[in-house]
Short mmCIF file of C-alpha atoms in Angstrom, two decimals:
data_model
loop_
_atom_site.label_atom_id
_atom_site.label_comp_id
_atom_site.label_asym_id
_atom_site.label_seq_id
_atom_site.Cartn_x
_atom_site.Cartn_y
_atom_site.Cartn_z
CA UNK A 15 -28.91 -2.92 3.93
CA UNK A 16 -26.82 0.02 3.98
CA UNK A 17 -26.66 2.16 0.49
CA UNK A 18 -23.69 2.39 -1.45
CA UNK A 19 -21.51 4.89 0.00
CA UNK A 20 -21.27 7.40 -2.89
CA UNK A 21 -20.09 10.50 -0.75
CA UNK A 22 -17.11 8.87 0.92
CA UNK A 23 -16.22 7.26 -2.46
CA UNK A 24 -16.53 11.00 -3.90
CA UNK A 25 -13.33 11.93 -1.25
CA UNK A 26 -10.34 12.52 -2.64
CA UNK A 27 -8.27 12.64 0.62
CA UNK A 28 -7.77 9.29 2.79
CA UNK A 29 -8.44 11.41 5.91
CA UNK A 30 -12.20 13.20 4.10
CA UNK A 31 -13.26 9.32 2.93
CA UNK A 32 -12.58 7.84 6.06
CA UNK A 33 -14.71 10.16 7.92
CA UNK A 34 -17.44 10.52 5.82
CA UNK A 35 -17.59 6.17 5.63
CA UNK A 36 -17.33 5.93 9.29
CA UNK A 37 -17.56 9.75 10.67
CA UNK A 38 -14.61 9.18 13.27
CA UNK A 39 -10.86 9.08 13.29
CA UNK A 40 -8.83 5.27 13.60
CA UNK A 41 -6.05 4.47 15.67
CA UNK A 42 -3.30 1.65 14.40
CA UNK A 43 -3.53 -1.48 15.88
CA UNK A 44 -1.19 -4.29 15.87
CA UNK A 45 -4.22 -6.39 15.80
CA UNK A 46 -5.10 -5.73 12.37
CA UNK A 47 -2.69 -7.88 9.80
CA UNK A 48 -2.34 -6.09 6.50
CA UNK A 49 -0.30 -7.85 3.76
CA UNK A 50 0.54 -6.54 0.79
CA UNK A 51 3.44 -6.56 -1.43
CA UNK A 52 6.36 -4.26 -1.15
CA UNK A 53 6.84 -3.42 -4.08
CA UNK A 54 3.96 -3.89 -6.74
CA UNK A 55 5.41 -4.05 -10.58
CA UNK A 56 2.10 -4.25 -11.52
CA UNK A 57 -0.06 -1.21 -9.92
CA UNK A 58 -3.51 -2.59 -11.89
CA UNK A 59 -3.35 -5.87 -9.91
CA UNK A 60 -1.85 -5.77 -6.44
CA UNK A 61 -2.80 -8.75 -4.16
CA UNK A 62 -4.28 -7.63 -0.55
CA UNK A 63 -5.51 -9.29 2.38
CA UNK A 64 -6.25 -8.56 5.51
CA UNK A 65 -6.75 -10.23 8.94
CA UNK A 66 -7.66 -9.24 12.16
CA UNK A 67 -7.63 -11.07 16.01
CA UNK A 68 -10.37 -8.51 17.01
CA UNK A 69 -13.29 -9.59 18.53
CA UNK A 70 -17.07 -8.19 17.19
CA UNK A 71 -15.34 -7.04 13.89
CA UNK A 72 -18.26 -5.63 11.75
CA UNK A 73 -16.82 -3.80 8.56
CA UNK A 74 -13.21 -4.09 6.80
CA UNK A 75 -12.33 -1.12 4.09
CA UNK A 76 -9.50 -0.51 1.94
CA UNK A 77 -8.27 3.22 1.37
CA UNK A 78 -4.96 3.55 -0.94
CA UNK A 79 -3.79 7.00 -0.32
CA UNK A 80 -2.49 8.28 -3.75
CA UNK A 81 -4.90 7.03 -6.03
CA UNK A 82 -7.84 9.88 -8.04
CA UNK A 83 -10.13 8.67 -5.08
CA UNK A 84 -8.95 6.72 -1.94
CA UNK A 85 -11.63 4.31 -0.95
CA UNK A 86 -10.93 0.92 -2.69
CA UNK A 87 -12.99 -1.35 -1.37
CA UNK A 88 -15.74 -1.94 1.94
CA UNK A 89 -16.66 -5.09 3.24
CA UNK A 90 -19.62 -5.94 5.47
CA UNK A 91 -18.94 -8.98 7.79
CA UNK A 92 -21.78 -10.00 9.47
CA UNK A 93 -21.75 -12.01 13.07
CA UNK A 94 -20.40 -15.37 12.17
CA UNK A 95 -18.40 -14.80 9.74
CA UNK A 96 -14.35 -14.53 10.45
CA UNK A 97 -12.96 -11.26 9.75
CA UNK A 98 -10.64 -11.98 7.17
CA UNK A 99 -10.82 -10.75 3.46
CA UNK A 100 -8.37 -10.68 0.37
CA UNK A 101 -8.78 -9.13 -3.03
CA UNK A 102 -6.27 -7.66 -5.37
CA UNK A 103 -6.14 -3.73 -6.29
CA UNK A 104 -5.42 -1.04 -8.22
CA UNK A 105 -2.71 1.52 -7.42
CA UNK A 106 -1.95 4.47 -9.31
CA UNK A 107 1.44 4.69 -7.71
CA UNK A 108 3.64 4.42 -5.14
CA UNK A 109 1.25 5.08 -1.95
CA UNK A 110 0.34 4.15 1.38
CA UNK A 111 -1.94 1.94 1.40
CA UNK A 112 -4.37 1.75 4.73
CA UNK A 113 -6.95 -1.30 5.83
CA UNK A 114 -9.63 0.03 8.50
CA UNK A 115 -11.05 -2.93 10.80
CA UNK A 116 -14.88 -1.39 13.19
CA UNK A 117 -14.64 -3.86 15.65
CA UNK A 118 -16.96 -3.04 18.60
CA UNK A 119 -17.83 0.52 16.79
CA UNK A 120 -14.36 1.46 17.02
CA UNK A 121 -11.68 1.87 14.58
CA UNK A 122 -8.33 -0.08 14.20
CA UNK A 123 -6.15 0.63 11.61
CA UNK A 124 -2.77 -0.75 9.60
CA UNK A 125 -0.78 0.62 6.77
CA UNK A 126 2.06 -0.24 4.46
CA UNK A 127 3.52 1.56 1.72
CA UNK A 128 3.46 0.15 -1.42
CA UNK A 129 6.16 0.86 -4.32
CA UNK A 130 4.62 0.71 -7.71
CA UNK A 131 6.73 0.77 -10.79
CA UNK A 132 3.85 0.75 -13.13
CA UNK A 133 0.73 2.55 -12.43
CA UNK A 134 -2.81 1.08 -12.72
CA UNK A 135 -5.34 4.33 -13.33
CA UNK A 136 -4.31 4.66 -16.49
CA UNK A 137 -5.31 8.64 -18.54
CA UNK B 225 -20.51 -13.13 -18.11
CA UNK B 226 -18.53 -15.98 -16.14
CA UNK B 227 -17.84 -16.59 -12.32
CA UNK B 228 -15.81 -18.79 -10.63
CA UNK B 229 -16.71 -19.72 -7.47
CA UNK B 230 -14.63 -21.95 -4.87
CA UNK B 231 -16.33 -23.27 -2.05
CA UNK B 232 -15.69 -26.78 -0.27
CA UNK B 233 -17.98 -29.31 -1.38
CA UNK B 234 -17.69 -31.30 2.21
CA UNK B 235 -17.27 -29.75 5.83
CA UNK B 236 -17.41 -30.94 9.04
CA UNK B 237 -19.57 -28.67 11.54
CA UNK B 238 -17.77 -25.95 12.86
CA UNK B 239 -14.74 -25.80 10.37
CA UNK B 240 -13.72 -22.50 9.22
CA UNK B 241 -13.96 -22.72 5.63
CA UNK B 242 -12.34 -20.15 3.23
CA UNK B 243 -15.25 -19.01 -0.15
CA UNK B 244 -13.04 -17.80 -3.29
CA UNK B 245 -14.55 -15.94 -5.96
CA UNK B 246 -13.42 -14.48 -9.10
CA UNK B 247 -15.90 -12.99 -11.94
CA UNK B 248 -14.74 -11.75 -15.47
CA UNK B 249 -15.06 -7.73 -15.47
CA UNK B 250 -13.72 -5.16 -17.54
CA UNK B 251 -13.62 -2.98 -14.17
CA UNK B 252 -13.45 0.40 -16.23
CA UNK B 253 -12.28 2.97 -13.94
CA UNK B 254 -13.77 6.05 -15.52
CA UNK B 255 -10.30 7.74 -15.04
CA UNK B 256 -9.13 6.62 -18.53
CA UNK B 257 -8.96 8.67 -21.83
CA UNK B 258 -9.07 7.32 -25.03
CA UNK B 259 -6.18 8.15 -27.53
CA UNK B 260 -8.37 11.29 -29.17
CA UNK B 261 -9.08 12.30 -25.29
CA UNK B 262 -12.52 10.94 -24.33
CA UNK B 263 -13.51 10.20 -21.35
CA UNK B 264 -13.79 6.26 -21.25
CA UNK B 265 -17.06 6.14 -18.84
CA UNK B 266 -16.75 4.13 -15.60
CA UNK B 267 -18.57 0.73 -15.67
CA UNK B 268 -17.84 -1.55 -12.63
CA UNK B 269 -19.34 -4.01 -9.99
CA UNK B 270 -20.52 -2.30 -6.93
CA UNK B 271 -21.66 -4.25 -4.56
CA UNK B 272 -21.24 -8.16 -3.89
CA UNK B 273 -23.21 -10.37 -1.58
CA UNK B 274 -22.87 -13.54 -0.09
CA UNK B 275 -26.07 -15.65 1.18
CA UNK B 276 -25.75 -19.05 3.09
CA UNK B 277 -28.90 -20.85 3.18
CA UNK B 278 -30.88 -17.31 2.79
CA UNK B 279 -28.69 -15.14 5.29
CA UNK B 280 -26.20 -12.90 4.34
CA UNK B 281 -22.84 -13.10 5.72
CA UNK B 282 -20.33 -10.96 3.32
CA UNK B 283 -21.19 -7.74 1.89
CA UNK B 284 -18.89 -5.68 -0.64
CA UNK B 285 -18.96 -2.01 -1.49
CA UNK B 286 -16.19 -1.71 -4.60
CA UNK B 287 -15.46 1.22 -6.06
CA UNK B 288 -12.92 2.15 -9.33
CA UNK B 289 -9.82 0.57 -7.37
CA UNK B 290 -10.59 -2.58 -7.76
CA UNK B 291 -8.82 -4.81 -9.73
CA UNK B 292 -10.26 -6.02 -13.15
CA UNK B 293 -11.97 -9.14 -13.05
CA UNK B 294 -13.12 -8.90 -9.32
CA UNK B 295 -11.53 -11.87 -6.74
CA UNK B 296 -12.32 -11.79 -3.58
CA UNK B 297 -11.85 -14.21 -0.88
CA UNK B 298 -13.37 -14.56 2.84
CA UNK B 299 -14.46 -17.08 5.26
CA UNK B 300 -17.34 -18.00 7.56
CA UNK B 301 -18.05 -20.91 9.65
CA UNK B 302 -20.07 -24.63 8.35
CA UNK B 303 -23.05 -24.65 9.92
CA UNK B 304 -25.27 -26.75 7.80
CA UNK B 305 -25.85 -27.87 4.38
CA UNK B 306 -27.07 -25.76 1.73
CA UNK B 307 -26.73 -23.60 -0.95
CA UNK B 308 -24.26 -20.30 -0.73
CA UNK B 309 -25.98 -17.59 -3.38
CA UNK B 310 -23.57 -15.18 -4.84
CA UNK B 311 -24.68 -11.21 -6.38
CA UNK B 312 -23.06 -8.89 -8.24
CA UNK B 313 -24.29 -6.11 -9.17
CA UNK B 314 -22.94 -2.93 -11.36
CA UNK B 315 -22.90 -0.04 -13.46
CA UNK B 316 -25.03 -0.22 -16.98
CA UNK B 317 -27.71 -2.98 -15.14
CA UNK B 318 -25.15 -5.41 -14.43
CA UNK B 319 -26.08 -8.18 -12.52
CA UNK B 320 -24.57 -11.88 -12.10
CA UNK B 321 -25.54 -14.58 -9.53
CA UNK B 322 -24.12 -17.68 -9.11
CA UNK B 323 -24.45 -20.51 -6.86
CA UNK B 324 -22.42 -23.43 -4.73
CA UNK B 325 -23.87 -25.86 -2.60
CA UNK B 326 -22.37 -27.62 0.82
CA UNK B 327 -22.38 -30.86 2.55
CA UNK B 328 -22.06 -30.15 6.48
CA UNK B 329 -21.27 -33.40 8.28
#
């Protein structure tokens, strides 16, 4: 088992955590299905899920842009399982947000800007 | 502390089947100030784990973004019957587990 990846949580930037999660650069796929809401009137609960048609898929992670710290979320998906994942986050505000698919130890990536109208950080 | 867990009670081999779970968490981000300007200290879940019949197949890393009272939802293949054993595990010695068990036909 991996350890919990405190230093690429610690990254402020989308670009810094990405890198120090995976230590290399994605490039967008169409592959990689990203839904989210346009606009989320709620930025402490915004519903995300993502899919993917890659083959050998063996991490998904979440990174929303604008918020005190961009990685949101990392999922481990072992052989056998599909690569598919939803769960609902928290946006500070408008942002982009950015799902990462390894498949194959390469990167694939989608994004989609999402409008908030009320932010969920809070302070 | 409560979780709900969705799994299919009956599956034929080889279906895809979709596992649901939601768990009650406050989810405190440990970005938040209190009205006399405190720090409110973060306490979350930070990691979740899936077993079916003793091997993992979904592994979670969360951090401060995620939503407040955790639901996440993935899917893996039937295989057999058995149990699916759920973790979670978080700041201030948190730690939940919770179990579903499977018919494979």
């Amino acid at each position: 088992n991996d350890k919990y990846p405190e230093e690429a949580f610690k990254q402020k930037n989308e670009a810094d955590a990405i890198k120090a999660l995976y230590g290399r650069t994605a490039e967008p796929s169409d592959k990689v299905k990203l839904d989210a809401p346009e606009i989320a009137e709620n930025g402490g609960v915004v519903p995300i899920s993502v899919t993917t048609s890659l083959d050998k898929v063996t991490s998904i992670s979440f990174f929303v842009a604008e918020n005190p710290n961009a990685l949101a979320a990392s999922y481990r998906i072992p052989e056998g399982t599909i690569p598919a994942v939803a769960n609902r986050l928290k946006m500070a505000k408008t942002t982009r947000l950015t799902a990462i698919v390894e498949a194959d130890g390469k990167l694939y990536s989608a994004t989609k800007e999402v409008k908030v109208t009320v932010g969920g950080c809070g302070g | 502390m409560a979780a709900l867990i969705n799994v299919p009670s009956k599956a034929k081999r080889g279906d895809i089947i979709e596992i649901r779970t939601l768990t009650s968490h406050i989810m405190e981000t440990g970005f938040r100030h209190t009205a006399d300007g405190k720090l409110v200290p973060r306490d979350i879940i930070t990691s979740f784990a899936c077993r079916y019949n003793g091997t993992e197949i979904f592994r979670a890393d969360l951090f401060p973004a995620i939503a407040a009272n955790p639901y996440l939802s993935f899917f893996t293949v039937a295989k057999d019957s058995g149990k699916f054993e759920f973790e979670w595990i978080g700041d201030n010695g948190y730690s939940t587990t919770a179990s579903a068990s499977i018919t494979v036909e």
